[in-house]
XYZ file of C-alpha atoms in Angstrom:
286
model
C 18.732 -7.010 -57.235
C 16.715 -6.150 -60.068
C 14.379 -9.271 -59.382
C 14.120 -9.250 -56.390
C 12.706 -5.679 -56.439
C 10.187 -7.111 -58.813
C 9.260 -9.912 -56.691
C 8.358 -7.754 -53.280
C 6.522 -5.598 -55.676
C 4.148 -8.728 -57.082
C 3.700 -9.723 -53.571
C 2.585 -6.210 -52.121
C 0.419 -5.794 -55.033
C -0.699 -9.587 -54.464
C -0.892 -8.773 -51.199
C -3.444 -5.625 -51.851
C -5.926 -7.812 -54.011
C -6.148 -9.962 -51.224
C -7.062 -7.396 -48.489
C -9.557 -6.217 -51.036
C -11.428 -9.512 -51.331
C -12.530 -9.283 -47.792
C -15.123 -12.158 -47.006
C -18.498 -12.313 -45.186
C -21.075 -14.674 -44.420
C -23.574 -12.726 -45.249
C -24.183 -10.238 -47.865
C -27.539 -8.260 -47.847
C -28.516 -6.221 -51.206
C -30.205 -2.691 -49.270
C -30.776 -1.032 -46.816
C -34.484 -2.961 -45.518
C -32.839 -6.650 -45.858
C -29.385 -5.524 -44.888
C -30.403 -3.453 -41.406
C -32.533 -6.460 -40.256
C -30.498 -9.195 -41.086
C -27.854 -7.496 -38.994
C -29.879 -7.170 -36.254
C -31.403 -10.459 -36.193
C -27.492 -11.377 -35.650
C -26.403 -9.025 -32.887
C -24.607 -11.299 -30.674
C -23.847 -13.865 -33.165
C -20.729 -14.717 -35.025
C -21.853 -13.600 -38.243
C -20.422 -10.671 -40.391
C -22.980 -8.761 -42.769
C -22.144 -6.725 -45.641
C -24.439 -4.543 -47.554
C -24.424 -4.457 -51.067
C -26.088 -1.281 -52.265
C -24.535 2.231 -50.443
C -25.608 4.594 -52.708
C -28.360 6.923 -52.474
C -30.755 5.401 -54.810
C -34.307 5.797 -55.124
C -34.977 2.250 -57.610
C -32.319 0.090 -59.239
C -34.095 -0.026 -62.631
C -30.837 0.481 -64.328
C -28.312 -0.690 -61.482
C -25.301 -2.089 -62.656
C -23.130 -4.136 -59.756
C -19.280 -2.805 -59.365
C -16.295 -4.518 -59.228
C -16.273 -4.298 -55.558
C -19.651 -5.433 -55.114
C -19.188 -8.890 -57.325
C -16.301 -9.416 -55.015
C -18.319 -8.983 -52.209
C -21.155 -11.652 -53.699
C -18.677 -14.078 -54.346
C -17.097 -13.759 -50.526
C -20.268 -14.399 -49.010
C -22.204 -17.658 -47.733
C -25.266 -16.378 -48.278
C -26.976 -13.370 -50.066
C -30.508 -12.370 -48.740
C -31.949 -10.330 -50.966
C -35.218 -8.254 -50.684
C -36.995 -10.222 -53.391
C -40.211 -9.197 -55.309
C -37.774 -8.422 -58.558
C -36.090 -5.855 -56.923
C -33.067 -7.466 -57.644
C -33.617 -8.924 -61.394
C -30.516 -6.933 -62.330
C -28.067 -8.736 -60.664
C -29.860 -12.653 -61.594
C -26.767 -13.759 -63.195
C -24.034 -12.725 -59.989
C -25.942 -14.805 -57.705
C -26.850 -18.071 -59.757
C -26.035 -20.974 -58.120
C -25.739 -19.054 -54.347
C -27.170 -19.364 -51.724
C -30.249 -16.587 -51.960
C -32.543 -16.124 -48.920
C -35.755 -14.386 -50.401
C -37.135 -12.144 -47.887
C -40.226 -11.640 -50.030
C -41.497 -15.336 -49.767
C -45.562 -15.031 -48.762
C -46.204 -11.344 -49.048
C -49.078 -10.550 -51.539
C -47.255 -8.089 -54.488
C -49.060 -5.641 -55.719
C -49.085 -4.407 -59.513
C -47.985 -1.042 -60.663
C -48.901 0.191 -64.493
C -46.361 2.001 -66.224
C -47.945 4.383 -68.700
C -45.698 5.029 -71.586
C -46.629 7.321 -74.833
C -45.335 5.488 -77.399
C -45.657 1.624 -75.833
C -49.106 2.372 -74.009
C -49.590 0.918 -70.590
C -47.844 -2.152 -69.139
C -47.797 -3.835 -65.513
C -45.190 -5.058 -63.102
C -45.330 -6.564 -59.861
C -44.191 -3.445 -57.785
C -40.870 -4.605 -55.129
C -41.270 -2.187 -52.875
C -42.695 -4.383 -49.945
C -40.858 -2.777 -47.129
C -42.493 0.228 -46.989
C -45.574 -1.245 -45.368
C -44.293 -2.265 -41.621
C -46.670 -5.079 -42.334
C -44.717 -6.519 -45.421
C -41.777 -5.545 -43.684
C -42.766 -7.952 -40.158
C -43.174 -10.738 -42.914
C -39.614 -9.771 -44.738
C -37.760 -10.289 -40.810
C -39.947 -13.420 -40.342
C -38.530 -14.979 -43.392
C -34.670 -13.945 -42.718
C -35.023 -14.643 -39.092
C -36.383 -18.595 -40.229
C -33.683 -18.593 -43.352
C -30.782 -17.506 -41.015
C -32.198 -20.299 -38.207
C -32.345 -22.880 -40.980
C -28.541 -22.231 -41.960
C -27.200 -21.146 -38.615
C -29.153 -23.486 -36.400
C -26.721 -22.964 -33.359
C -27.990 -19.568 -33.071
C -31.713 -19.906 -32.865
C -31.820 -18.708 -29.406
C -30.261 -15.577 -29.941
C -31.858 -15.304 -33.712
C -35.621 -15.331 -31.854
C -34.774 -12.818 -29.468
C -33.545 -10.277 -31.764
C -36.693 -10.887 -33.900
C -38.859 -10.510 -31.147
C -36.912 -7.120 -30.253
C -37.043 -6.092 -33.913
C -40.757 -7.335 -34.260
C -41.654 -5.048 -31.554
C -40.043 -2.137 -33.169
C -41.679 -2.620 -36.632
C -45.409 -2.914 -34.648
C -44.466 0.253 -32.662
C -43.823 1.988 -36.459
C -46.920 0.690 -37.254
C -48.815 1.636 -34.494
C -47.578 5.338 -35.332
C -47.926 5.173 -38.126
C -52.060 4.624 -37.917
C -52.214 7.323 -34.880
C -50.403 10.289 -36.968
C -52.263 9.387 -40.323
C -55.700 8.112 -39.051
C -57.258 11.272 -39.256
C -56.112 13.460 -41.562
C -58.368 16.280 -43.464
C -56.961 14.578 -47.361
C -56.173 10.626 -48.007
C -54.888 11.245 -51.732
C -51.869 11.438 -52.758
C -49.765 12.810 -55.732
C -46.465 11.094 -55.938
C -43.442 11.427 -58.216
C -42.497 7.855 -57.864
C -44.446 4.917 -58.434
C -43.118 2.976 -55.302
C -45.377 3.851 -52.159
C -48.651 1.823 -52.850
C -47.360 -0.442 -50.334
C -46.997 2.865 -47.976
C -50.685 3.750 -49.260
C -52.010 0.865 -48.695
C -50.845 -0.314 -45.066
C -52.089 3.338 -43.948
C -55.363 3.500 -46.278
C -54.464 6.247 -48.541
C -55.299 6.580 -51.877
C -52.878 7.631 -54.437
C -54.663 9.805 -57.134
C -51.304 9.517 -59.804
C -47.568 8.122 -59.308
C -45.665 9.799 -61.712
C -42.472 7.927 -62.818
C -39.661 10.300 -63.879
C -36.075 10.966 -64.100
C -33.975 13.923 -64.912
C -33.771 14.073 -68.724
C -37.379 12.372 -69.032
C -39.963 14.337 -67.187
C -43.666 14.250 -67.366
C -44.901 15.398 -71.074
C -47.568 18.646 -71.769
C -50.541 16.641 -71.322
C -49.703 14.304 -68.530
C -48.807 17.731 -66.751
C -51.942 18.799 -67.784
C -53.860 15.546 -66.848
C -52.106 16.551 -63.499
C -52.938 19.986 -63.286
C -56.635 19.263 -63.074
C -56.339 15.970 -61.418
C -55.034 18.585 -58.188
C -57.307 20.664 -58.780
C -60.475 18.830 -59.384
C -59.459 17.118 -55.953
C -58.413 19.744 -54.238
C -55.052 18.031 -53.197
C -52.919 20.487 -50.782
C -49.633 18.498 -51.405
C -47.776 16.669 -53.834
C -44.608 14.384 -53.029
C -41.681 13.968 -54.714
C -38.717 11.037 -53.632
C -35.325 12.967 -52.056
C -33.539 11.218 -54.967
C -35.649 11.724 -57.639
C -36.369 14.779 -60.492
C -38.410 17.570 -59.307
C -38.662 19.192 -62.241
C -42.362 18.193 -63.268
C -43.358 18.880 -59.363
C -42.297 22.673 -59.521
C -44.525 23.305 -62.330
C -47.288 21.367 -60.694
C -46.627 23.712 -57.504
C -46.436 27.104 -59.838
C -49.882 25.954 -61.553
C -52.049 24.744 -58.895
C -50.141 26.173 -55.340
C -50.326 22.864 -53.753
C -46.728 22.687 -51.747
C -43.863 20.192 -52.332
C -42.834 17.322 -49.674
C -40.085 15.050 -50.304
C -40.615 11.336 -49.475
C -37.749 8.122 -48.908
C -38.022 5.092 -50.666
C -35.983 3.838 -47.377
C -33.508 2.054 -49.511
C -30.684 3.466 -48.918
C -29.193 5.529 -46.131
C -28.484 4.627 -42.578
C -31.724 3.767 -41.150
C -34.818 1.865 -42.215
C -37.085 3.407 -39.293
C -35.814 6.672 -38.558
C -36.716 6.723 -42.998
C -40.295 5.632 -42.133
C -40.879 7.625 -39.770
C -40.213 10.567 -41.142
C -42.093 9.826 -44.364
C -45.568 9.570 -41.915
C -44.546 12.505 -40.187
C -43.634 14.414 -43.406
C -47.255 13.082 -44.857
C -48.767 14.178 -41.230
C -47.287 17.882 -41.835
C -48.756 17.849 -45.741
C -52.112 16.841 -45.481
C -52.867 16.835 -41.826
C-alpha cells in the first residue's frame, strides 16, 4: 500500500511539472515585439507568449526565471526586440530560432557619463519608441513570421496593414499635439527617449541615468540646476519606474514641475503607452 501511495504521488507531482512546461510557438521578449507579433497573428493558429511581465523600465541587470527559460525552450521561435536589448539573455537562446525585429533601423548612440570611468557609448535599444522604428520593427516580424509560417501570409499582410495603419495614426498625433509647442528641450531621468526625441524633433538638454541607491551626485545636480535654468525649461521627466529622488530636488531648486514618462516596455499596451507619453509632453511644455 505503502508504494503504491508513493507511486500516485510521483505521478501527480510528474504530472504538475508537465502542466508547467506549457509550450508555444512563439515567444516574444516585451511588451513592443510581443503586442505586435500577436497581432500580426490574430486569426492564425499560432500561440504567443511574452517573456518579460514585469514593470520594468530597462533590463540592464535582468536575470531570466525559471519559468521564463521554460518558456524559451517551449517555443519555435523567439522574436526578440533586438538592438542589445536583450544581451542578457544571449546564452538561453543560442542555437534558436531568433527573429530580430531590429534588422535595418539606424541605432542611435547614448553616452553614459560615469565619475570614476569617464564617459562611454552604447548603441541605445530603445527603437520602439519612435512609431517610425516601430513600422520597421512590425515589417520585419510580419516578413520573419511569413518566411516561417508561409501558409498564413494572407492573413499575416492584413493584420500588418491594420497594425501599420495604427502605428501611422500614432504618428500622425503624435506631430499634431507636439508640432507646436512653446519649449522643444527636454530634461529626462532616463537615457532611453532619443528615439522619442528624435521622431518628434525635440531636443533633449540632459538624460540622467539613475536608480534608487545611485542618484545623481552634488555637481551633476548642480550642472542640472543651471542647465534648467539657463534654458528656462518648465518641465522635467522622470520614467513611472524609475528613482525620483534627484527630480524632487531639481523641482525644489528651480520650480520647473515633474511629469512621469513610459518606456512602453512593459504593461498592457504599446499605444495607449505612447500616447500618453505625447499627451503627457503636450500638457508639460505645451
Amino acid at each position: 500500500m505503502k508504494r503504491i501511495v508513493l507511486l500516485v504521488c510521483i505521478l501527480m507531482l510528474l504530472s504538475g511539472c508537465a502542466s508547467q512546461q506549457e509550450t508555444h510557438d512563439i515567444a516574444a521578449t516585451t511588451l513592443p515585439v510581443y503586442q505586435f507579433t500577436a497581432m500580426l497573428c490574430e486569426g492564425t493558429d499560432l500561440t504567443v507568449t511574452r517573456l518579460v511581465t514585469e514593470s520594468v523600465s530597462c533590463l540592464h541587470d535582468y536575470a531570466l526565471t525559471v519559468d521564463q527559460v521554460r518558456a524559451l525552450e517551449g517555443a519555435k521561435t523567439v522574436v526578440i526586440s533586438g538592438g542589445g536589448l536583450e544581451d542578457f539573455m544571449a546564452d538561453a537562446i543560442t542555437g534558436k530560432d531568433t527573429l530580430d525585429a531590429s534588422r535595418g533601423v539606424s541605432l542611435l548612440e547614448v553616452c553614459h557619463d560615469h565619475s570614476h570611468e569617464g564617459h562611454h557609448h552604447d548603441l541605445d535599444p530603445h527603437i520602439w519608441l519612435s512609431p517610425v522604428s516601430a513600422m520597421k520593427m512590425a515589417e520585419n516580424i510580419c516578413a520573419g513570421l511569413t518566411a516561417r509560417y508561409p501558409q498564413h501570409k494572407n492573413i499575416f499582410d492584413a493584420n500588418h496593414a491594420k497594425l501599420n495603419h495604427q502605428l501611422q495614426e500614432l504618428l500622425d498625433y503624435g506631430r499634431t499635439q507636439l508640432g507646436q509647442l512653446s519649449s522643444r528641450e527636454l530634461i529626462t531621468f532616463h537615457d532611453g527617449f532619443s528615439y522619442f526625441a528624435d521622431c518628434f524633433e525635440l531636443e533633449i538638454l540632459a538624460a540622467v541615468e539613475e536608480e534608487s541607491g545611485s542618484e545623481a551626485s552634488a555637481q551633476e545636480l548642480i550642472e542640472l540646476i543651471e542647465l534648467t535654468e539657463d534654458h528656462n525649461v518648465p518641465a522635467v521627466f522622470t520614467e513611472e519606474n524609475g528613482s525620483v529622488a534627484s527630480a524632487h530636488i531639481l523641482s525644489a531648486e528651480t520650480g520647473a514641475a515633474i511629469y512621469t514618462l513610459s518606456m512602453a516596455m512593459s504593461g498592457e499596451d504599446y499605444f495607449a503607452a505612447m500616447y500618453h507619453n505625447i499627451d503627457t509632453i503636450r500638457e508639460a511644455l505645451g
